[in-house]
Coordinates of C-alpha atoms in Angstrom, one line a residue:
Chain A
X1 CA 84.1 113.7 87.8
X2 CA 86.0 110.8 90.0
X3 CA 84.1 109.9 92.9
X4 CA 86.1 108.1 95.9
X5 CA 85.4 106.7 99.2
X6 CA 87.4 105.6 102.3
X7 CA 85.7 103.2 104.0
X8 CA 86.7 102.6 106.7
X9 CA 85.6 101.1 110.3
X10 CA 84.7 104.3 112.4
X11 CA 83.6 106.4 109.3
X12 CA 83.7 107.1 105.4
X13 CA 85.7 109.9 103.7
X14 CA 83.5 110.7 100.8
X15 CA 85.5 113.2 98.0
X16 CA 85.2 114.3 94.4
X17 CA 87.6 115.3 92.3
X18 CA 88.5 115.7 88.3
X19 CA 91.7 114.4 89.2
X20 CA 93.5 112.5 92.4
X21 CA 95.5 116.3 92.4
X22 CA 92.2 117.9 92.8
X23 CA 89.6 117.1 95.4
X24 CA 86.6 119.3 94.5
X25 CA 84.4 118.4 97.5
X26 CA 84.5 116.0 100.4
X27 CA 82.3 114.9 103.2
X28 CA 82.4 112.3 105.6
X29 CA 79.9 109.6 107.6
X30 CA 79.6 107.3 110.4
X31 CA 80.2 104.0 109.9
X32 CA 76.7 102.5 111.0
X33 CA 74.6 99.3 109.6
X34 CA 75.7 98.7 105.9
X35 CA 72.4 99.9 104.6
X36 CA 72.1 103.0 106.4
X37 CA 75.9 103.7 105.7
X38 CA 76.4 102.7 102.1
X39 CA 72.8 104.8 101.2
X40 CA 73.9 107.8 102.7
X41 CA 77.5 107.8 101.3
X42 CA 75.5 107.3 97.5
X43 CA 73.1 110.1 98.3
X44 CA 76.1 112.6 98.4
X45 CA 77.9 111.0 95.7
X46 CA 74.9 111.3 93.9
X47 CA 74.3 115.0 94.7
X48 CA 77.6 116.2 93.8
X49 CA 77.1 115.6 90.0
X50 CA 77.9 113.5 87.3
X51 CA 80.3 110.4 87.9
X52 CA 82.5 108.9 85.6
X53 CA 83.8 106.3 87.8
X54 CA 84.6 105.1 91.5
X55 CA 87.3 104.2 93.6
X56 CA 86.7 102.0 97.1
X57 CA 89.7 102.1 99.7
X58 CA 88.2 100.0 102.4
X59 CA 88.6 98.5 105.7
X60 CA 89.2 94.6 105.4
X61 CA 89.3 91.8 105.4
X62 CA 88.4 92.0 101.3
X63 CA 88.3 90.0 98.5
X64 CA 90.4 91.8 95.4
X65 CA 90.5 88.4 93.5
X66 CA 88.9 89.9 89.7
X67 CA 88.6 86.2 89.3
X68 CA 85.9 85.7 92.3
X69 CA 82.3 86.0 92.4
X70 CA 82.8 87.3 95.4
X71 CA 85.3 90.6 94.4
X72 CA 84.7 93.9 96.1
X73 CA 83.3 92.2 99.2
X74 CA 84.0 93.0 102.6
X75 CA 84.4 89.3 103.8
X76 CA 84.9 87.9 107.1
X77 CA 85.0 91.1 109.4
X78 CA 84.4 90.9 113.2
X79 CA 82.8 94.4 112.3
X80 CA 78.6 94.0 113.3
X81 CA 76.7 93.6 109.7
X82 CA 79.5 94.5 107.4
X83 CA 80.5 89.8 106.9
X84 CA 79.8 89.7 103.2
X85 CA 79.0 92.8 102.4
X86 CA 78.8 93.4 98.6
X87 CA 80.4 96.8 98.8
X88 CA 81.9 97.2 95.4
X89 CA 78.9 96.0 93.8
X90 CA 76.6 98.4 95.9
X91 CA 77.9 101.2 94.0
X92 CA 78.3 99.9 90.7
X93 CA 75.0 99.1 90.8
X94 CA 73.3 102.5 92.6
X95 CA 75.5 104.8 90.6
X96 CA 76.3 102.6 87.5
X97 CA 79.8 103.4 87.0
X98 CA 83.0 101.7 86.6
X99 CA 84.3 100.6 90.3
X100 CA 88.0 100.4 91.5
X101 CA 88.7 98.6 94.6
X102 CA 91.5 98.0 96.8
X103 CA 92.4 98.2 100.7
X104 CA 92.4 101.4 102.3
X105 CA 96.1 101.1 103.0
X106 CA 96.4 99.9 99.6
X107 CA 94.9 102.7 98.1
X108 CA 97.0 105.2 100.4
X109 CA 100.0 103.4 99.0
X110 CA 99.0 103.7 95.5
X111 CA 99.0 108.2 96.7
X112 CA 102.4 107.7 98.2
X113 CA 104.0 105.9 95.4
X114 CA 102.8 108.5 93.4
X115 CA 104.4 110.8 95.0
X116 CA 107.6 109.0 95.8
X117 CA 107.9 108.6 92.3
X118 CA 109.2 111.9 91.1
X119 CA 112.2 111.0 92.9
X120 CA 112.5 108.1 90.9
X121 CA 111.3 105.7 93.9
X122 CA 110.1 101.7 92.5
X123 CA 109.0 100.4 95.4
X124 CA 107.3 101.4 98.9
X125 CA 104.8 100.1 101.8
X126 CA 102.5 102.2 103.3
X127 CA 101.8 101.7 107.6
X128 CA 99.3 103.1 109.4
X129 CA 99.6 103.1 113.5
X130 CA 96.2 104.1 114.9
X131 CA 93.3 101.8 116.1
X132 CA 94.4 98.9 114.7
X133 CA 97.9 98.6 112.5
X134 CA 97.4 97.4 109.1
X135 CA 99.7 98.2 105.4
X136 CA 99.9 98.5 101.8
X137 CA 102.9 97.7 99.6
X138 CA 103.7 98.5 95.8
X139 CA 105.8 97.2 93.7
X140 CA 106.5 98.8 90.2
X141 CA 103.2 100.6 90.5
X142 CA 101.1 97.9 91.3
X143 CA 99.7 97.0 94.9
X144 CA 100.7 93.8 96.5
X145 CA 97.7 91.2 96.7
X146 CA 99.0 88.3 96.7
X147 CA 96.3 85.7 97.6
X148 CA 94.1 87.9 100.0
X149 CA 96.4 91.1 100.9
X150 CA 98.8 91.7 103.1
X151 CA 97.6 92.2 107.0
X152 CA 100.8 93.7 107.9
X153 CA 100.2 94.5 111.7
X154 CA 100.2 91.0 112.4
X155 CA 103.9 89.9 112.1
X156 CA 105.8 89.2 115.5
X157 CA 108.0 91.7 116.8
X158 CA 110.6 91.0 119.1
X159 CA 109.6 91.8 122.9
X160 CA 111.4 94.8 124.2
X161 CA 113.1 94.5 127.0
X162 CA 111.6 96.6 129.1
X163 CA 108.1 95.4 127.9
X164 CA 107.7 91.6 128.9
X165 CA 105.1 91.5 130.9
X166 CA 102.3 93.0 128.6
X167 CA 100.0 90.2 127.1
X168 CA 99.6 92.4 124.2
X169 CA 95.3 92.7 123.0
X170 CA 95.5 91.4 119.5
X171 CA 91.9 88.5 119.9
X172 CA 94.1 86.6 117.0
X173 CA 98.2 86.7 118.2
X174 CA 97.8 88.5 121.4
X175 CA 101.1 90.2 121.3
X176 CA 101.8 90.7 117.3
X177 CA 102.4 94.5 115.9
X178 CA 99.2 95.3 116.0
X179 CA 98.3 93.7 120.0
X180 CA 101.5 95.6 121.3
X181 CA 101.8 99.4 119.3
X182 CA 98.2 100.2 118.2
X183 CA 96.8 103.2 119.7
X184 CA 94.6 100.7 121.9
X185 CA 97.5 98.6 123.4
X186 CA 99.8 101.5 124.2
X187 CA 96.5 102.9 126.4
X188 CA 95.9 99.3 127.7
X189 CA 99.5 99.6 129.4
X190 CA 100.3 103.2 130.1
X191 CA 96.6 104.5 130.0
X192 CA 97.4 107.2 127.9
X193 CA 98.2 108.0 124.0
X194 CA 101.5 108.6 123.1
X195 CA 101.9 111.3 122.7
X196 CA 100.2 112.4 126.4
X197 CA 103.2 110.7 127.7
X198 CA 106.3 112.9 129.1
X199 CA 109.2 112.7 126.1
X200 CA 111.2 110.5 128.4
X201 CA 109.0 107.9 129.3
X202 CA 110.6 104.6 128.0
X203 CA 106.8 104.1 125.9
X204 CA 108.6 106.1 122.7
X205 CA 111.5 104.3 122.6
X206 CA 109.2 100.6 122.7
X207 CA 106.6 101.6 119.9
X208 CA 109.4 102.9 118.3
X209 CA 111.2 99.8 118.4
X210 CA 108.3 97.8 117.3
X211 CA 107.8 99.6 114.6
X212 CA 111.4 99.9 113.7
X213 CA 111.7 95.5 113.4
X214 CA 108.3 96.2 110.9
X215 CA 110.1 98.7 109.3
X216 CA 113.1 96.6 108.6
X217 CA 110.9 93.6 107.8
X218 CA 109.9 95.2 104.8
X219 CA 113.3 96.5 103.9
X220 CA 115.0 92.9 104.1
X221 CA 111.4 90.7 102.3
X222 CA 111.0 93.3 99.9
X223 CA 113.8 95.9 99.8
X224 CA 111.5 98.3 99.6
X225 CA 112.4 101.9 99.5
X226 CA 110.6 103.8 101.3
X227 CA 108.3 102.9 104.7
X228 CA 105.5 105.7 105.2
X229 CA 104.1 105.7 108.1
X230 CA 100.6 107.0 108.7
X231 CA 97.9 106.9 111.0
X232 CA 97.3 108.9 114.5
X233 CA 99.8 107.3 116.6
X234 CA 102.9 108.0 113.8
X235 CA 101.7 111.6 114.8
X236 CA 103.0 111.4 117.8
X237 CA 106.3 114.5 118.0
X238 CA 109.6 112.4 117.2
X239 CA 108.4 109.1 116.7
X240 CA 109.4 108.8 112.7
X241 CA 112.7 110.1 114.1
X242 CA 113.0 107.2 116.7
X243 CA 112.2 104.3 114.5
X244 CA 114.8 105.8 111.6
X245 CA 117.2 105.6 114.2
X246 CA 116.3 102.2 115.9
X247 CA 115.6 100.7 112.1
X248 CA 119.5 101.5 111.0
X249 CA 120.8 100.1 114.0
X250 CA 118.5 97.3 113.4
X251 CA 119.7 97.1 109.8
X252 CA 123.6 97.5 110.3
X253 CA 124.3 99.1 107.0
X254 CA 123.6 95.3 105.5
X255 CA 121.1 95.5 103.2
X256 CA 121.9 96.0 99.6
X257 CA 119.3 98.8 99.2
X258 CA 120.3 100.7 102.4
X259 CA 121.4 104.0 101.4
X260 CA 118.4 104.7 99.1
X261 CA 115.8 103.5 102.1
X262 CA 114.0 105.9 104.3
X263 CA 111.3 106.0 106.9
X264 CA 108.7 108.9 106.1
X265 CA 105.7 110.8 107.3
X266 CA 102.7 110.8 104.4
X267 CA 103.2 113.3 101.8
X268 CA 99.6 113.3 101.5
X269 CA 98.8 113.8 105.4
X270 CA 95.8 112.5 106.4
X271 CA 94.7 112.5 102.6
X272 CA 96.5 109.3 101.2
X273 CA 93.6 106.8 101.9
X274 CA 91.2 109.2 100.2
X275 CA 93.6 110.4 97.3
X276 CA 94.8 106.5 97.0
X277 CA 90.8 106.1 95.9
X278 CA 90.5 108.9 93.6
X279 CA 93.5 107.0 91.9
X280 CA 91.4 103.5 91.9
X281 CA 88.5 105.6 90.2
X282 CA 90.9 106.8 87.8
X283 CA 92.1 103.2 86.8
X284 CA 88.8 102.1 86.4
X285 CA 87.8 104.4 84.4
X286 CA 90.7 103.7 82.1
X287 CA 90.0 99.9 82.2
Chain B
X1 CA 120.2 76.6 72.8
X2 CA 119.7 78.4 75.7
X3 CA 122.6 78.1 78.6
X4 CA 122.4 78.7 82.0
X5 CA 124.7 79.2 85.0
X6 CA 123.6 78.9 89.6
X7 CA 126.6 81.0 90.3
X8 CA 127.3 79.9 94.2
X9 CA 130.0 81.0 96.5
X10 CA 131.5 77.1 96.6
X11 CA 130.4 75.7 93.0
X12 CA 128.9 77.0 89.6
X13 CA 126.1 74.8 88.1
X14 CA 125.9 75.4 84.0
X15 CA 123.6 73.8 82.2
X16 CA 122.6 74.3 78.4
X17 CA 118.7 73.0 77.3
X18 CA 116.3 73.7 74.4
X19 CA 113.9 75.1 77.1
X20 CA 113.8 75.4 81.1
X21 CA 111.9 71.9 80.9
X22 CA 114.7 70.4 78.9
X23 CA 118.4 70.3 80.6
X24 CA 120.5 68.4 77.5
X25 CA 123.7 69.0 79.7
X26 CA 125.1 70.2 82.4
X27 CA 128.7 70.8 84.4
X28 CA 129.3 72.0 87.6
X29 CA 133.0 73.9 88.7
X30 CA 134.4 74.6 92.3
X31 CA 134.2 78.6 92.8
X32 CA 137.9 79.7 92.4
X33 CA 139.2 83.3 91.6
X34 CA 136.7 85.2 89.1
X35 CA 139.2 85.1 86.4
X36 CA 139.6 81.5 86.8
X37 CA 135.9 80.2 87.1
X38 CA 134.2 82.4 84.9
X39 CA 137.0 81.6 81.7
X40 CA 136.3 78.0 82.7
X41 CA 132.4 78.6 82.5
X42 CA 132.5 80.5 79.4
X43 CA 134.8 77.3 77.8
X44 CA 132.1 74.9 78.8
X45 CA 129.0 76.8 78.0
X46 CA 130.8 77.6 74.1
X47 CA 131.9 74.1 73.9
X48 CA 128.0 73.0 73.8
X49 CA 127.4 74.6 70.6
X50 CA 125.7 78.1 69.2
X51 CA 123.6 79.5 72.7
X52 CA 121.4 82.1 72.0
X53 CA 121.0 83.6 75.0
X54 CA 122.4 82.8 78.5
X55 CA 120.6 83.2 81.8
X56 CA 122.6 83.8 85.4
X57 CA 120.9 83.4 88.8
X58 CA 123.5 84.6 91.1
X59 CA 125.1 85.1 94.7
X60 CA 124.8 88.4 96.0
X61 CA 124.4 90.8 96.8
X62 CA 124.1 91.8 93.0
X63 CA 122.7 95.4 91.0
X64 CA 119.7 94.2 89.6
X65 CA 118.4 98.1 88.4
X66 CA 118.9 98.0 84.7
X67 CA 119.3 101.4 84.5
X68 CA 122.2 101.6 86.5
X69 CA 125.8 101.3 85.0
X70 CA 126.6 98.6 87.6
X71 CA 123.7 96.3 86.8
X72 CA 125.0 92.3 86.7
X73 CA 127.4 93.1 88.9
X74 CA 127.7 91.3 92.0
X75 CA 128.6 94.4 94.4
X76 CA 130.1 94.2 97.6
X77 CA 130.5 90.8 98.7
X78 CA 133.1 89.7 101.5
X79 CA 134.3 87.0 99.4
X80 CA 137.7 87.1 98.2
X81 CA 138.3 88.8 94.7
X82 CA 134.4 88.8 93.7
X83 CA 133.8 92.3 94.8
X84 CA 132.5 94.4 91.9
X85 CA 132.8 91.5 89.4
X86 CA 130.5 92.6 86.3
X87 CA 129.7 88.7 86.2
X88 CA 126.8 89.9 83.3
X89 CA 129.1 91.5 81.3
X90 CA 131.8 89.2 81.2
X91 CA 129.7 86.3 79.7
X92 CA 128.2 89.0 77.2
X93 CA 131.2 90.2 75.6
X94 CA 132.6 86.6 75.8
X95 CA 129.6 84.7 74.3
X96 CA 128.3 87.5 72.1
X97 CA 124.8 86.4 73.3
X98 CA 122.0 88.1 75.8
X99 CA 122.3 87.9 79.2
X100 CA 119.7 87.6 81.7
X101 CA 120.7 88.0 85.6
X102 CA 119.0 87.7 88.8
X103 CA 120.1 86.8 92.2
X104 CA 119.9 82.8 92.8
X105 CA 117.2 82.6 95.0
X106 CA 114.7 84.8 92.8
X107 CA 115.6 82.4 89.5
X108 CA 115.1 79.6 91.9
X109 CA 111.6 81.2 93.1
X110 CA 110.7 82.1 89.2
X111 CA 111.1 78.4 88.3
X112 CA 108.9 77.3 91.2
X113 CA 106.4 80.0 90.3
X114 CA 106.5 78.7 86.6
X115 CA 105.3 75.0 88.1
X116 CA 102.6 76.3 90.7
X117 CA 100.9 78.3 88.0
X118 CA 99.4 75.0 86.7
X119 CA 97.8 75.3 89.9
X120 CA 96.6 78.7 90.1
X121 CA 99.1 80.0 92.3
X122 CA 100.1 84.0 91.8
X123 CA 102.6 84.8 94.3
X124 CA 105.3 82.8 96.0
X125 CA 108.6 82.6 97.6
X126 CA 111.6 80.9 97.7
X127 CA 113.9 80.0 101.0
X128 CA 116.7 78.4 101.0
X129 CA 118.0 77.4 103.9
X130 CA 121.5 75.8 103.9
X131 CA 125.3 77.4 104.2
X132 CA 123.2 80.6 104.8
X133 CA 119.5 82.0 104.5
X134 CA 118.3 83.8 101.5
X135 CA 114.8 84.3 99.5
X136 CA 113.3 85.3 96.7
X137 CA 109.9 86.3 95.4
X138 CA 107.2 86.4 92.5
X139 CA 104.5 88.3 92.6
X140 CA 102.2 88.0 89.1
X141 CA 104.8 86.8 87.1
X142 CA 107.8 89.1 88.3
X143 CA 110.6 88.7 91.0
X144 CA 110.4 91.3 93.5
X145 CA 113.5 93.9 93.2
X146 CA 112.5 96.8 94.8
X147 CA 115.8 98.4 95.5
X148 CA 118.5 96.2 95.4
X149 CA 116.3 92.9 96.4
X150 CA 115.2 90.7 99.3
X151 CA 117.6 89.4 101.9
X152 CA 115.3 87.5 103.7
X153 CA 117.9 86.1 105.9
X154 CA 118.3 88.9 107.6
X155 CA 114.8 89.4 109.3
X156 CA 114.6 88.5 113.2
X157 CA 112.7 86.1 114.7
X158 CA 111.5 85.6 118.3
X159 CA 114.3 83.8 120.0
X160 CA 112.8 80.1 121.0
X161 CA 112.6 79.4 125.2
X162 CA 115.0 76.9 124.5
X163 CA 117.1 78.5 122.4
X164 CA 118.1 81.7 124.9
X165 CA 122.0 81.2 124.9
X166 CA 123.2 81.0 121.5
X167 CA 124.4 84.2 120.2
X168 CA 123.7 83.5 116.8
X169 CA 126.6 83.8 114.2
X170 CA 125.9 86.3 111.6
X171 CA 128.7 88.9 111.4
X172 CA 126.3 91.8 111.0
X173 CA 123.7 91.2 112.8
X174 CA 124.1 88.4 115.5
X175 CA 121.1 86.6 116.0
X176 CA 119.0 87.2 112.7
X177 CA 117.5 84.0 110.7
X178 CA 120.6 83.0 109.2
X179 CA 122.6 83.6 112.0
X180 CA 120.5 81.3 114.2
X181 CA 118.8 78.5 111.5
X182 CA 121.4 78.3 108.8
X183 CA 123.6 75.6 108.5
X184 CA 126.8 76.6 109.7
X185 CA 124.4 78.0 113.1
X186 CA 122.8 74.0 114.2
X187 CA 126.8 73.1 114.1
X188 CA 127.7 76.2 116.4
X189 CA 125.4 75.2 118.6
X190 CA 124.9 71.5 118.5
X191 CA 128.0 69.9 116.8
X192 CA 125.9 68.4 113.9
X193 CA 123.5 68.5 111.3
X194 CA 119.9 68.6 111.6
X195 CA 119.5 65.9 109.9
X196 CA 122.5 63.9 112.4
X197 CA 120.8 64.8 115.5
X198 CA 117.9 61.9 117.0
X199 CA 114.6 63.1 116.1
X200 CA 113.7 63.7 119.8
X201 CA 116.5 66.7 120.0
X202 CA 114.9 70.1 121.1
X203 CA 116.8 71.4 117.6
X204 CA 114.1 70.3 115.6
X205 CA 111.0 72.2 116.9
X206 CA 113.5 75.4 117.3
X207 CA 114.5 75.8 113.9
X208 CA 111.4 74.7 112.4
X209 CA 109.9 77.5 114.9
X210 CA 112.6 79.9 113.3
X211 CA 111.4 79.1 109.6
X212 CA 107.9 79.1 110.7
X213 CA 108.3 82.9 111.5
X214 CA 110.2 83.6 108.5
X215 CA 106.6 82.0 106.6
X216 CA 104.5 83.7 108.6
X217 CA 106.3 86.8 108.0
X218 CA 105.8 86.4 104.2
X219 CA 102.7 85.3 104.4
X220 CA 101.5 88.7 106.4
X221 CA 103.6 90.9 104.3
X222 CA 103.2 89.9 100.7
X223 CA 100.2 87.2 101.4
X224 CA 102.1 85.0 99.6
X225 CA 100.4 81.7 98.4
X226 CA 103.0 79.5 98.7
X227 CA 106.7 79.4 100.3
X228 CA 109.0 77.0 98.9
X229 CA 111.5 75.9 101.1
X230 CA 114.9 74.2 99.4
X231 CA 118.6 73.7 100.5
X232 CA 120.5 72.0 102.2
X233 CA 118.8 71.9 105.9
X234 CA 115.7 71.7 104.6
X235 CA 115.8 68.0 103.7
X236 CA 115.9 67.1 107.4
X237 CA 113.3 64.6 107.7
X238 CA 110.1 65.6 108.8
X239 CA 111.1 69.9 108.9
X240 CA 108.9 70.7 106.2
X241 CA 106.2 69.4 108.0
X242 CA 107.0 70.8 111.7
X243 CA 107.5 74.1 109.8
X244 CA 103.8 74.2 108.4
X245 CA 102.3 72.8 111.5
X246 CA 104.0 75.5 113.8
X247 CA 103.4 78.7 110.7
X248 CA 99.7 77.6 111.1
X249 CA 100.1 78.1 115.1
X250 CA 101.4 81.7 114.5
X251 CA 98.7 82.4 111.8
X252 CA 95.8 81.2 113.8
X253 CA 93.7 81.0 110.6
X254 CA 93.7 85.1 111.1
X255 CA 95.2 85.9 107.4
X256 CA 92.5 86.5 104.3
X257 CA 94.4 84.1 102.4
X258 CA 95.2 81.5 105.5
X259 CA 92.8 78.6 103.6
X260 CA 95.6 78.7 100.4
X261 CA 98.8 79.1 102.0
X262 CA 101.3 76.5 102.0
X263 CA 105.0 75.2 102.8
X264 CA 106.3 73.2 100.3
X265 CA 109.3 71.5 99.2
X266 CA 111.2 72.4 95.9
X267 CA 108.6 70.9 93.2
X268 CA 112.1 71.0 91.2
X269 CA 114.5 69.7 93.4
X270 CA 118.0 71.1 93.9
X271 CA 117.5 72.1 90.3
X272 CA 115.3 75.1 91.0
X273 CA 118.1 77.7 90.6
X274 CA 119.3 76.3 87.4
X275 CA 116.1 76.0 85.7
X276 CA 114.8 79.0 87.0
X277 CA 118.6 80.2 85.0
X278 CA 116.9 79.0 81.3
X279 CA 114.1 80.5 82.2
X280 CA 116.0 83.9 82.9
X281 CA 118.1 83.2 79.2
X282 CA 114.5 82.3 77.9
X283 CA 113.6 86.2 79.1
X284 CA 116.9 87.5 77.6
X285 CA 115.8 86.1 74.5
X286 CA 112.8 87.3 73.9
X287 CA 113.5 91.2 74.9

């Protein structure tokens, strides 16, 4: 049996499964102290049978240099507790199996492209739109590190026009991706979620813009094929729709790729993260 | 021997050398018709003796998927007669050897890859930035495709507060990186080069601001280790370093990676893209 966990900074998704297809049970945690947290997310591993490996999508920043002494750590983190914490080796250790490790949007990548490719698709990055924005990219099956991992929220959009005046909240860039169309920074200006707001107020056609110039960020660096877009904001009715739209205009028919790109909702739902681990337990067991 | 051809829109480079590190000779040819300049390519590269495999980096845009019929063809570029060339196959059939074939900037970005592994690096990319924008990447070894491949010119940057007027010049897209910071867009604007305008000139700190966004971009999408930044702008005195010191403003030491990331100049010179060509026929070889 796989055993996976989505950690991430509000709670863990706990599943097992005999394959990433088939989640046999699940459960799921409050993020508290590390100790508390990462004890009580072994207990039900534990309890739910005999593991063959693990797979760790987690909240970052982490370090996924193999090289490192300091792989499978949750490093630098504003997050109370969590700086340094040994995460991958927790488990190894209490549960003594093999341990894949990755980003959580990593990881929910790693589902997509699985998916995506049945339709023959190389290439996609994975966005998630909720508290915070981060993403996940692979390329030819294999998840974009690079040295760290990618922290897409915080490019630069372009300002809308109609939304100069807001600071933005990112504590880092103030008004990148993530400090202008996270769940938190579309309440800080129109004190409601998205979706609460009236189908003509000019907030959809902003987020959707932002997330539109991400969209075709990743289309011209990477000619990616495919954007999903996850998280509880992208839930919002019509948004995908919007930032299609406003990423071809964006886009002009240029790019050598563009009639094979798209803009998608998860074909997992809200089960990529967890099924992207089941995947990293799989490819550790293999190792 | 192993031959090589930087196939430009104004000249082609060939070159011929025992290995990448070793250029025994080399010929350069103005860009004419294809029929033209790819006969008078051929005749050089079979006048240096038996080749055993020839690399091509390339202008594009280009079909880089080998499994489509189309691949080593540059596809549809505006320039005159070159649309749909099958470049590839012409110097296969002609030369009877192997042919490698990326674009130019992805050769140019595998050759400085091949010099900043001595170093550890993993992941990097290459910007040119001269009669237009364009990129390439390598990520572990491989230049990024996905499908078609980067066109990294054609991202957006935040326009600069002193740069509010110019409509940029890129016929698809108006005020994208190339159609503000290449070339051809410092002489719309200010009558000269970079490098002819006094040091005090507000054009400095704008396009460096311009690159710098096009670096932060890649280093929060791909956490790239390194950019490389060639052509011909981008021997302005003193850019490269206004360019890293305004990308580390943007970053504000946020990314995991921040502590390794750097802007560099070509470690190879304007011979990036042909050496980066042997190293494709090097490939071609050995598959």
């Amino acid at each position: 049996m796989l055993g996976a966990i989505e950690a991430g900074g509000t709670k863990f998704v706990l599943a097992v499964g005999s394959s990433p297809k088939e989640i046999r049970a699940r459960h799921s945690i409050p993020t508290a102290d590390p100790a508390t947290t990462l004890a009580q997310a072994a207990a039900w591993l534990a309890s739910q049978g005999t593991l063959t490996a693990l797979g760790i999508g987690s909240f970052g920043p982490v370090e996924l240099d193999p090289t490192s002494p300091r792989w499978g750590h949750i490093t630098n983190t504003p997050k109370p507790g969590w700086r340094d914490c040994d995460i991958a080796g927790f488990f190894r250790e209490r549960l003594g199996v093999p341990v894949g490790f990755d980003t959580d949007v990593n990881a929910a990548a790693l589902a997509e492209y699985a998916a995506a490719q049945a339709n023959g698709c190389r290439s996609l990055a994975y966005l998630t739109i909720g508290t915070g924005i981060g993403g996940g990219m692979v390329q030819d099956g294999k998840p974009v590190h690079g040295v760290g991992h990618p922290e897409l929220g915080h490019i630069f959009p372009r300002r809308h026009p109609l939304d100069r005046e807001f600071a933005g909240i990112c504590p880092h860039h103030g008004d990148c991706l993530e400090g202008l169309a996270s769940g938190p920074a579309i309440k800080a200006r129109w004190g409601a979620s998205l979706s609460e707001l009236p189908d003509d107020h000019p907030a959809h056609a902003i987020i959707a813009d932002y997330i539109a110039q991400a969209c075709h960020t990743l289309f011209a660096t990477n000619a990616v094929e495919r954007v999903v877009i996850g998280g509880g904001v992208a839930k919002t009715p019509g948004l995908t729709e919007r930032i299609a739209e406003r990423a071809r205009e964006l886009g002009a028919g240029y790019l050598p790729g563009s009639a094979r790109q798209t803009i998608q909702r998860p074909h997992h739902g809200d089960d990529a993260g967890i099924t992207g681990a089941l995947m990293l337990a799989m490819q550790a067991q293999a190792n």
